[in-house]
Coordinates of C-alpha atoms in Angstrom, one line a residue:
M1 CA 0.0 0.0 0.0
T2 CA 2.9 2.4 0.9
R3 CA 4.6 1.6 -2.4
L4 CA 1.3 2.3 -4.3
L5 CA 0.9 5.6 -2.5
R6 CA 4.5 6.6 -3.4
L7 CA 3.9 5.7 -7.0
A8 CA 0.7 7.7 -7.2
L9 CA 2.5 10.7 -5.7
A10 CA 5.3 10.4 -8.2
I11 CA 2.9 10.2 -11.1
A12 CA 1.0 13.2 -9.8
A13 CA 4.3 15.2 -9.5
V14 CA 5.3 14.3 -13.0
A15 CA 1.9 15.3 -14.3
M16 CA 2.1 18.7 -12.5
L17 CA 5.6 19.3 -13.9
T18 CA 4.5 18.5 -17.5
T19 CA 1.3 20.6 -17.3
P20 CA 1.8 23.5 -19.8
A21 CA 0.5 26.1 -17.5
L22 CA 3.1 25.2 -14.8
R23 CA 6.1 24.8 -17.1
A24 CA 8.6 27.6 -17.1
L25 CA 8.4 29.5 -20.4
D26 CA 11.5 29.0 -22.6
I27 CA 12.4 32.4 -24.1
S28 CA 15.9 31.4 -25.2
G29 CA 14.7 31.8 -28.8
L30 CA 15.0 35.5 -28.2
D31 CA 18.8 35.2 -27.6
D32 CA 19.8 35.4 -31.3
I33 CA 17.1 37.7 -32.5
A34 CA 18.8 40.8 -34.1
I35 CA 18.1 44.2 -32.7
Q36 CA 19.5 47.6 -33.7
E37 CA 20.6 49.7 -30.6
G38 CA 23.5 51.9 -29.8
G39 CA 24.4 52.5 -33.4
R40 CA 24.8 48.9 -34.3
K41 CA 23.0 45.6 -34.8
K42 CA 23.4 43.1 -32.0
P43 CA 21.7 40.0 -30.5
F44 CA 18.7 40.5 -28.2
F45 CA 20.8 38.5 -25.6
V46 CA 23.5 41.2 -25.6
F47 CA 20.9 44.0 -25.7
A48 CA 19.2 42.6 -22.6
H49 CA 22.5 42.3 -20.7
E50 CA 23.6 45.8 -21.6
T51 CA 20.2 47.3 -20.8
I52 CA 19.9 45.6 -17.3
L53 CA 23.5 46.6 -16.5
G54 CA 22.8 50.1 -17.6
M55 CA 19.7 50.4 -15.4
T56 CA 20.7 48.3 -12.3
G57 CA 24.5 48.1 -12.4
K58 CA 24.2 44.3 -12.1
P59 CA 23.9 41.5 -14.7
S60 CA 20.7 40.2 -13.1
F61 CA 17.7 41.6 -11.2
K62 CA 16.3 40.6 -7.8
T63 CA 12.7 41.4 -7.3
K64 CA 11.1 42.7 -4.1
D65 CA 9.9 39.2 -3.3
G66 CA 13.4 37.8 -3.6
R67 CA 13.3 36.2 -7.0
T68 CA 16.4 36.5 -9.2
L69 CA 15.6 37.1 -12.8
G70 CA 18.1 36.9 -15.7
P71 CA 18.5 39.9 -18.0
V72 CA 16.7 38.4 -21.0
F73 CA 13.7 37.5 -19.0
T74 CA 13.7 40.9 -17.2
V75 CA 13.9 42.9 -20.5
A76 CA 11.3 40.6 -22.2
S77 CA 9.0 41.1 -19.2
L78 CA 9.4 44.9 -19.3
W79 CA 8.7 44.9 -23.0
L80 CA 5.9 42.3 -23.2
A81 CA 4.2 42.6 -19.8
P82 CA 5.2 46.0 -18.4
K83 CA 2.3 46.3 -15.9
G84 CA 3.6 46.5 -12.3
W85 CA 7.3 47.0 -13.2
E86 CA 7.0 50.7 -12.3
N87 CA 7.0 49.6 -8.7
E88 CA 10.1 47.4 -8.9
P89 CA 13.4 48.9 -7.7
L90 CA 15.3 48.9 -11.0
I91 CA 17.0 52.3 -11.2
L92 CA 20.5 52.5 -9.7
I93 CA 21.6 55.7 -7.9
G94 CA 25.1 55.5 -6.5
N95 CA 25.9 59.0 -5.3
R96 CA 25.0 59.3 -1.6
K97 CA 25.3 63.1 -1.7
F98 CA 22.7 63.4 -4.4
K99 CA 20.4 60.9 -2.6
D100 CA 20.6 63.2 0.5
Q101 CA 19.8 66.2 -1.6
A102 CA 16.8 64.5 -3.3
G103 CA 15.4 63.2 -0.1
L104 CA 16.1 59.6 -1.0
D105 CA 17.3 56.9 1.4
P106 CA 21.1 57.1 1.2
S107 CA 21.5 53.4 2.1
Q108 CA 19.3 52.3 -0.7
K109 CA 20.9 51.6 -4.1
L110 CA 18.0 50.7 -6.4
F111 CA 14.8 52.7 -6.7
S112 CA 11.5 52.2 -8.6
Y113 CA 10.5 54.3 -11.6
R114 CA 7.4 55.5 -9.7
E115 CA 9.5 56.6 -6.8
L116 CA 11.9 58.6 -8.9
A117 CA 9.2 60.0 -11.3
G118 CA 7.5 61.5 -8.2
S119 CA 10.7 63.2 -7.0
E120 CA 10.5 67.0 -7.5
A121 CA 14.2 67.4 -6.6
L122 CA 15.2 64.9 -9.3
R123 CA 12.9 66.6 -11.9
N124 CA 14.5 70.0 -11.1
A125 CA 18.0 68.6 -11.3
L126 CA 17.2 67.0 -14.7
H127 CA 15.9 70.3 -16.0
E128 CA 19.1 72.1 -14.7
V129 CA 21.3 69.6 -16.6
S130 CA 19.2 69.8 -19.7
D131 CA 19.3 73.6 -19.7
A132 CA 23.1 73.7 -19.1
R133 CA 23.6 71.4 -22.1
A134 CA 21.2 73.4 -24.3
K135 CA 23.3 76.5 -23.6
N136 CA 26.6 74.7 -24.2
P137 CA 26.7 71.1 -25.5
K138 CA 30.3 70.8 -24.4
V139 CA 29.7 72.1 -20.8
K140 CA 31.7 70.3 -18.1
L141 CA 29.3 68.8 -15.6
D142 CA 30.2 68.5 -11.9
V143 CA 29.9 65.1 -10.1
I144 CA 26.3 65.7 -9.0
Q145 CA 25.3 66.8 -12.5
R146 CA 26.9 63.8 -14.1
E147 CA 25.0 61.5 -11.6
V148 CA 21.8 63.3 -12.5
S149 CA 22.5 62.8 -16.2
T150 CA 23.1 59.1 -15.7
I151 CA 19.9 58.7 -13.7
G152 CA 18.0 60.4 -16.6
M153 CA 19.6 57.9 -19.0
R154 CA 18.4 55.0 -16.8
L155 CA 14.9 56.4 -16.6
A156 CA 14.9 56.7 -20.4
L157 CA 15.9 53.1 -20.7
F158 CA 13.0 52.0 -18.5
E159 CA 10.6 54.2 -20.5
G160 CA 11.9 52.9 -23.8
L161 CA 11.4 49.3 -22.8
V162 CA 7.9 49.6 -21.3
S163 CA 6.8 51.6 -24.3
G164 CA 8.5 49.3 -26.8
K165 CA 10.2 52.2 -28.5
L166 CA 13.7 51.0 -27.5
V167 CA 13.1 47.5 -28.9
T168 CA 13.8 48.3 -32.6
L169 CA 13.5 44.9 -34.3
L170 CA 12.4 45.7 -37.8
P171 CA 15.0 46.5 -40.6
T172 CA 13.7 49.5 -42.6
G173 CA 16.2 49.9 -45.4
A174 CA 19.1 52.3 -44.9
A175 CA 17.2 54.1 -42.1
A176 CA 17.3 53.2 -38.5
W177 CA 15.3 50.1 -37.5
S178 CA 11.8 50.5 -36.1
P179 CA 10.0 49.0 -33.2
L180 CA 7.0 46.6 -33.7
T181 CA 3.6 48.4 -33.8
P182 CA 1.1 47.4 -31.1
D183 CA -1.0 45.4 -33.6
D184 CA 2.0 43.7 -35.3
P185 CA 1.1 39.9 -35.4
A186 CA 4.5 38.9 -34.1
L187 CA 4.3 41.3 -31.1
V188 CA 0.7 40.2 -30.4
E189 CA 1.7 36.5 -30.4
L190 CA 4.9 37.1 -28.3
R191 CA 3.0 39.1 -25.8
R192 CA 0.1 36.6 -25.5
G193 CA 2.5 33.7 -25.2
F194 CA 4.6 35.4 -22.6
V195 CA 1.6 36.6 -20.5
E196 CA -0.2 33.2 -20.7
N197 CA 3.0 31.2 -20.3
N198 CA 2.1 29.4 -23.6
Q199 CA 5.2 28.1 -25.3
Q200 CA 3.6 27.3 -28.6
V201 CA 2.1 30.8 -29.0
F202 CA 5.4 32.4 -28.0
D203 CA 7.4 30.3 -30.4
N204 CA 4.9 31.2 -33.2
G205 CA 5.5 34.9 -32.4
L206 CA 9.3 34.3 -32.8
T207 CA 8.7 32.6 -36.2
L208 CA 6.6 35.5 -37.3
L209 CA 9.2 38.0 -36.1
R210 CA 12.0 36.2 -38.0
S211 CA 9.8 36.2 -41.1
E212 CA 9.2 40.0 -40.8
Q213 CA 13.0 40.6 -40.3
A214 CA 13.8 38.5 -43.4
R215 CA 11.5 40.6 -45.7
E216 CA 14.1 43.4 -45.9
E217 CA 17.0 43.2 -48.3
P218 CA 19.9 41.1 -46.9
R219 CA 22.3 44.1 -47.0
F220 CA 20.0 45.9 -44.5
Q221 CA 19.7 42.9 -42.2
A222 CA 22.1 41.8 -39.4
D223 CA 24.9 39.4 -40.3
P224 CA 23.7 36.1 -38.8
G225 CA 27.3 34.9 -38.5
K226 CA 28.3 37.9 -36.4
I227 CA 25.1 37.6 -34.3
A228 CA 26.0 33.9 -33.5
V229 CA 29.6 34.8 -32.7
E230 CA 28.5 37.6 -30.3
V231 CA 26.0 35.3 -28.5
A232 CA 28.8 32.7 -28.1
Y233 CA 31.3 35.4 -26.9
Q234 CA 28.8 36.7 -24.3
K235 CA 28.0 33.2 -23.0
I236 CA 31.6 31.8 -22.9
H237 CA 33.1 34.7 -20.9
P238 CA 36.7 34.0 -22.2
F239 CA 38.3 36.8 -20.1
R240 CA 36.6 35.5 -16.9
W241 CA 38.0 32.0 -17.5
A242 CA 41.4 33.5 -18.3
W243 CA 41.8 35.1 -14.9
I244 CA 40.7 31.9 -13.3
L245 CA 43.4 30.0 -15.1
Y246 CA 46.0 32.7 -14.3
L247 CA 45.1 32.4 -10.7
I248 CA 45.5 28.6 -10.8
A249 CA 48.9 29.1 -12.5
G250 CA 50.0 31.4 -9.7
V251 CA 48.9 28.9 -7.1
M252 CA 50.8 26.1 -8.8
L253 CA 54.0 28.2 -9.0
L254 CA 53.8 29.0 -5.3
A255 CA 52.4 25.8 -3.8
I256 CA 54.4 23.2 -5.8
P257 CA 58.2 23.5 -5.8
G258 CA 60.5 22.5 -8.5
R259 CA 59.9 21.6 -12.1
T260 CA 56.4 20.2 -11.5
G261 CA 55.0 23.5 -10.2
Y262 CA 56.8 25.4 -12.9
A263 CA 55.4 23.2 -15.7
L264 CA 51.9 23.5 -14.2
G265 CA 52.3 27.3 -14.0
W266 CA 53.3 27.3 -17.6
L267 CA 50.4 25.1 -18.6
F268 CA 47.6 27.1 -16.9
G269 CA 49.2 30.4 -17.7
S270 CA 49.4 29.5 -21.4
A271 CA 45.8 28.2 -21.4
G272 CA 44.6 31.5 -19.9
F273 CA 46.7 33.4 -22.5
L274 CA 45.1 31.4 -25.3
L275 CA 41.7 32.1 -23.9
Q276 CA 42.4 35.8 -23.9
I277 CA 43.6 35.6 -27.6
A278 CA 40.3 33.8 -28.4
G279 CA 38.3 36.5 -26.6
F280 CA 40.1 39.3 -28.6
V281 CA 39.6 37.4 -31.9
L282 CA 35.9 37.1 -31.2
R283 CA 35.6 40.7 -30.1
T284 CA 37.5 41.9 -33.2
I285 CA 35.2 39.8 -35.5
I286 CA 32.1 41.4 -33.8
S287 CA 33.4 45.0 -33.8
G288 CA 35.6 44.9 -36.9
R289 CA 38.4 46.9 -35.1
A290 CA 41.2 46.5 -32.7
P291 CA 39.8 45.8 -29.2
V292 CA 41.3 48.8 -27.4
T293 CA 38.9 51.8 -27.8
N294 CA 37.6 52.1 -24.2
M295 CA 38.8 51.6 -20.6
Y296 CA 37.4 48.1 -20.3
E297 CA 39.3 46.9 -23.4
S298 CA 42.5 48.6 -22.4
V299 CA 42.4 47.0 -18.9
V300 CA 41.9 43.5 -20.5
W301 CA 44.6 44.2 -23.1
V302 CA 47.1 45.3 -20.4
A303 CA 46.5 42.0 -18.6
F304 CA 47.2 40.3 -21.9
G305 CA 50.4 42.3 -22.4
T306 CA 51.6 41.5 -18.9
I307 CA 51.2 37.8 -19.4
F308 CA 52.6 38.0 -23.0
F309 CA 55.9 39.5 -21.8
A310 CA 56.0 37.2 -18.8
L311 CA 55.8 34.1 -21.0
L312 CA 58.3 35.6 -23.5
F313 CA 60.9 36.3 -20.7
E314 CA 60.2 32.9 -19.1
A315 CA 60.9 31.2 -22.4
I316 CA 64.3 33.0 -22.4
Y317 CA 65.3 32.9 -18.7
R318 CA 63.3 30.0 -17.2
C319 CA 63.2 31.7 -13.8
R320 CA 59.5 31.7 -12.7
Y321 CA 59.8 35.3 -11.4
F322 CA 58.2 36.8 -14.5
L323 CA 55.1 34.6 -14.2
L324 CA 55.0 35.2 -10.4
G325 CA 55.2 39.0 -11.0
A326 CA 52.6 38.9 -13.9
V327 CA 49.9 36.7 -12.4
P328 CA 48.7 39.1 -9.6
V329 CA 48.6 42.0 -12.1
A330 CA 46.7 40.1 -14.7
V331 CA 44.3 38.5 -12.3
A332 CA 43.6 41.8 -10.6
S333 CA 43.0 43.6 -13.9
L334 CA 40.7 40.9 -15.3
I335 CA 38.7 40.6 -12.0
L336 CA 38.3 44.4 -12.1
A337 CA 37.1 44.3 -15.7
D338 CA 34.7 41.4 -14.9
T339 CA 33.2 42.8 -11.7
Q340 CA 32.9 46.5 -12.3
P341 CA 30.5 46.9 -15.3
V342 CA 29.4 50.4 -14.2
I343 CA 32.9 51.7 -14.2
L344 CA 34.3 49.5 -17.0
D345 CA 31.6 49.2 -19.6
S346 CA 32.3 46.1 -21.7
S347 CA 29.7 46.9 -24.4
I348 CA 30.9 47.1 -28.0
T349 CA 30.1 50.5 -29.5
P350 CA 30.7 52.1 -32.9
L351 CA 33.9 54.1 -33.2
V352 CA 33.9 57.8 -32.9
P353 CA 35.2 59.6 -36.1
V354 CA 38.7 60.3 -34.7
L355 CA 39.2 56.5 -34.2
A356 CA 37.8 55.5 -37.5
D357 CA 41.2 54.7 -39.1
N358 CA 42.0 51.2 -38.0
F359 CA 45.7 51.5 -39.0
W360 CA 46.4 54.2 -36.5
L361 CA 44.1 52.7 -33.9
T362 CA 46.0 49.4 -34.1
T363 CA 49.5 50.8 -34.2
H364 CA 49.3 53.6 -31.7
V365 CA 46.8 52.4 -29.2
L366 CA 48.0 48.8 -29.1
T367 CA 51.6 49.9 -28.8
I368 CA 50.8 52.3 -25.9
T369 CA 48.8 49.7 -24.0
L370 CA 51.4 47.0 -24.6
S371 CA 53.9 49.3 -23.0
Y372 CA 51.5 49.5 -20.0
G373 CA 51.6 45.7 -19.9
A374 CA 55.4 45.7 -19.8
F375 CA 55.4 48.3 -17.0
A376 CA 52.8 46.3 -15.1
L377 CA 55.1 43.3 -15.3
A378 CA 58.0 45.5 -14.1
L379 CA 55.6 46.5 -11.2
G380 CA 55.1 42.9 -10.3
V381 CA 58.8 42.0 -10.4
G382 CA 59.6 45.2 -8.4
H383 CA 57.2 43.9 -5.7
I384 CA 59.0 40.6 -5.6
I385 CA 62.3 42.4 -5.1
L386 CA 61.0 44.7 -2.4
G387 CA 59.1 41.8 -0.8
K388 CA 62.4 39.9 -0.5
V389 CA 64.0 43.0 1.1
I390 CA 61.2 43.3 3.6
L391 CA 61.5 39.6 4.5
G392 CA 65.2 40.2 5.1
S393 CA 66.7 38.4 2.1
K394 CA 68.9 39.9 -0.6
P395 CA 67.5 39.7 -4.2
S396 CA 69.9 38.1 -6.7
P397 CA 71.6 40.2 -9.4
A398 CA 69.7 38.1 -11.9
L399 CA 66.4 39.2 -10.5
N400 CA 67.5 42.9 -10.7
N401 CA 68.5 42.3 -14.3
Y402 CA 65.1 40.9 -15.1
L403 CA 63.5 44.1 -13.9
Y404 CA 65.9 46.2 -15.9
R405 CA 65.1 44.2 -19.2
T406 CA 61.3 44.6 -18.6
I407 CA 61.5 48.3 -18.1
Q408 CA 63.6 48.6 -21.3
I409 CA 60.9 46.9 -23.3
G410 CA 58.2 49.2 -21.8
V411 CA 60.2 52.4 -22.5
L412 CA 60.8 51.3 -26.1
L413 CA 57.1 50.6 -26.7
L414 CA 55.9 53.8 -24.9
A415 CA 58.3 56.0 -26.9
V416 CA 57.2 54.4 -30.2
G417 CA 53.6 54.6 -29.2
T418 CA 53.9 58.3 -28.3
I419 CA 55.6 59.1 -31.6
L420 CA 52.9 57.2 -33.5
G421 CA 50.3 59.2 -31.5
A422 CA 51.8 62.4 -32.6
V423 CA 51.8 61.4 -36.2
W424 CA 48.1 60.3 -35.9
A425 CA 47.3 63.7 -34.2
N426 CA 48.8 65.5 -37.1
Y427 CA 46.8 63.3 -39.5
S428 CA 43.5 63.8 -37.6
W429 CA 43.8 67.3 -35.9
G430 CA 46.5 69.0 -38.0
R431 CA 49.2 69.2 -35.3
F432 CA 51.7 66.9 -33.8
W433 CA 51.5 68.1 -30.2
D434 CA 49.1 70.4 -28.3
W435 CA 49.9 69.6 -24.6
D436 CA 46.6 67.9 -24.3
P437 CA 46.4 66.2 -20.8
K438 CA 46.6 62.8 -22.3
E439 CA 49.7 63.7 -24.3
T440 CA 51.3 65.5 -21.4
W441 CA 50.9 62.6 -18.9
A442 CA 52.1 60.1 -21.5
L443 CA 55.3 62.3 -21.8
I444 CA 55.6 62.5 -18.0
A445 CA 55.3 58.7 -17.8
L446 CA 58.0 58.2 -20.5
L447 CA 60.4 60.7 -18.8
S448 CA 59.8 59.0 -15.4
Y449 CA 61.0 55.7 -16.8
L450 CA 63.8 57.3 -18.8
F451 CA 65.0 59.0 -15.6
L452 CA 64.9 55.6 -13.9
L453 CA 67.0 53.9 -16.6
H454 CA 69.5 56.8 -16.8
G455 CA 70.0 56.8 -13.1
R456 CA 71.0 53.1 -13.2
I457 CA 73.4 53.7 -16.1
A458 CA 74.9 56.7 -14.1
G459 CA 75.3 54.5 -11.1
K460 CA 73.0 56.6 -8.9
W461 CA 71.0 53.4 -7.9
A462 CA 71.2 49.7 -8.4
G463 CA 68.6 46.9 -8.1
F464 CA 66.8 48.2 -5.1
G465 CA 66.5 51.7 -6.5
M466 CA 65.2 50.3 -9.8
A467 CA 62.5 48.3 -7.9
V468 CA 61.5 51.3 -5.9
G469 CA 61.4 53.4 -9.2
A470 CA 59.4 50.7 -11.0
I471 CA 56.6 51.0 -8.4
L472 CA 56.7 54.8 -8.1
A473 CA 57.0 55.4 -11.9
F474 CA 53.9 53.2 -12.5
Q475 CA 51.9 55.8 -10.6
S476 CA 52.4 58.1 -13.6
I477 CA 51.0 55.3 -15.8
I478 CA 48.0 55.2 -13.5
M479 CA 47.5 58.9 -14.0
A480 CA 48.0 58.8 -17.8
W481 CA 45.8 55.8 -18.1
Y482 CA 43.1 56.3 -15.5
G483 CA 43.5 59.7 -14.1
V484 CA 43.2 61.8 -17.3
N485 CA 40.1 59.9 -18.4
F486 CA 38.3 59.5 -15.1
I487 CA 39.5 62.3 -12.9
L488 CA 40.5 65.3 -15.1
G489 CA 37.9 64.5 -17.8
V490 CA 39.2 67.2 -20.2
G491 CA 41.1 67.3 -23.5
L492 CA 40.8 66.0 -27.0
H493 CA 40.8 62.4 -25.9
S494 CA 37.2 62.7 -24.7
Y495 CA 36.2 59.4 -26.3
G496 CA 37.9 57.6 -23.5
F497 CA 36.4 59.5 -20.6
G498 CA 34.4 57.8 -17.8
T499 CA 33.5 58.1 -14.2
G500 CA 33.9 56.1 -11.0
G501 CA 36.6 54.1 -9.4
L502 CA 38.3 57.0 -7.6
P503 CA 38.3 55.5 -4.1
G504 CA 39.9 52.3 -5.5
A505 CA 42.5 54.2 -7.4
V506 CA 43.4 56.3 -4.4
T507 CA 43.6 53.2 -2.2
F508 CA 45.9 51.5 -4.7
V509 CA 48.3 54.4 -4.9
S510 CA 48.3 54.8 -1.1
V511 CA 49.0 51.1 -0.5
E512 CA 51.8 51.2 -3.1
L513 CA 53.4 54.2 -1.4
L514 CA 53.1 52.6 2.0
F515 CA 54.7 49.4 0.6
V516 CA 57.6 51.3 -0.8
A517 CA 58.1 53.2 2.5
V518 CA 58.2 50.0 4.5
A519 CA 60.7 48.5 2.0
V520 CA 63.0 51.6 2.1
F521 CA 62.9 51.6 5.9
R522 CA 63.7 47.9 6.0
H523 CA 66.5 48.3 3.4
R524 CA 68.2 51.0 5.4
S525 CA 67.9 49.1 8.6
L526 CA 69.5 46.0 7.0
A527 CA 72.3 48.2 5.5
A528 CA 73.1 49.7 8.9
K529 CA 73.6 46.4 10.7
P530 CA 77.2 45.7 9.6
A531 CA 78.2 49.2 10.6
M532 CA 76.8 48.7 14.0
A533 CA 78.6 45.4 14.6

């Protein structure tokens, strides 16, 4: 009797799970539907991820009742069943000072559209920013005004989704794609299937939508090959797997002594390196350009350059110090790129006119960022040297020579990249040099490392001084790379500007200065011991 009861319960459970009304709706068919947004054609899967990140600052959304929704489902729900979404906390506000001014809860990060739409303080702030830009389109906004502008963009995203105006799915010749009309058969079926949780109706809507998209001439449609590649790229996350493999490589080098640990370090480090190459190849196929046009891409490229030079030098010297110095830098860079989507926007966007020449983009920008990779490797090796000093041991002359060679490579690349940038500036802007902040800080960084190398040649300092200099000089790279774009925010290189990350950057510089101070104190105390004996 007990067995029969269990069997009956099992049959009932299976029946409940297979009842259409209770099955979860499979909307994965939307993933590779092409949509035009942000000046280019992309998969709906990518559009959904970028939109949710743009509104919430996170890759997924958690409802008030605790459910976690993926970006495709969230965007589809906003588009196909918008009722009630105005009450969900979707809009990110990060600036605590503005939240205080607007009478919003400073401890709260996400707010509902209804809550923000009813804020008179926010409306006034939006009008103020709009008026300022109407008077001068190039006006420099302060921190609060930039936050208000970003909030306005997030509100516009919400409005565009719930109205359907942002979901431009229909090719219309050479003009911009258009959204589906409310009575469009495809939209009617998609909406009915989504609301009623009816898979057959929803799939029928997808079929109708694909048919409507295929009516336009092929040259106006999205390239299905690129759409498939972009979906694969977004789902594989090659740069995320790369930092995981780099981390394993570092653990192998530290935890397993001798040739075994070194071989495993090489294996995992090379695997991560190949994954990064695959990621760049996919990103280049999607965008049709070199992958170094924004801060996200440059951070990932610097991680790549650091590992590239580490593997190159390891192949020559077989010393494991290069990999040990490179792994922390590469892992930290890739984790930063993977976990800070608001600061480091990973979306692929069309090139601004000044970057439209792929030859100069490839030669100048890749050379400059490769030099950053070499200097980042020198930073890692410098930490190893100073770490040995702090622990009371004397670094070998060979280790000091490794640092010297790395800095030489970085100086060569930075000098060549700066010259190429001057030629490109003359080609694009009609002058070789204009003391633009980006140009000025690139020159300061180059002179800092030249000063470091000449001091060694002149005998002013040896290995320890080079290690100290490698860490201090890298702070000029931080300013040229991050500071000009994210702190100063002025100059002709405006296409690379962004906001955020200042506390992290200040913390990094402060920790580095403290580390150098401790190493210098320790070095002096060790040097004084023989004299005291």
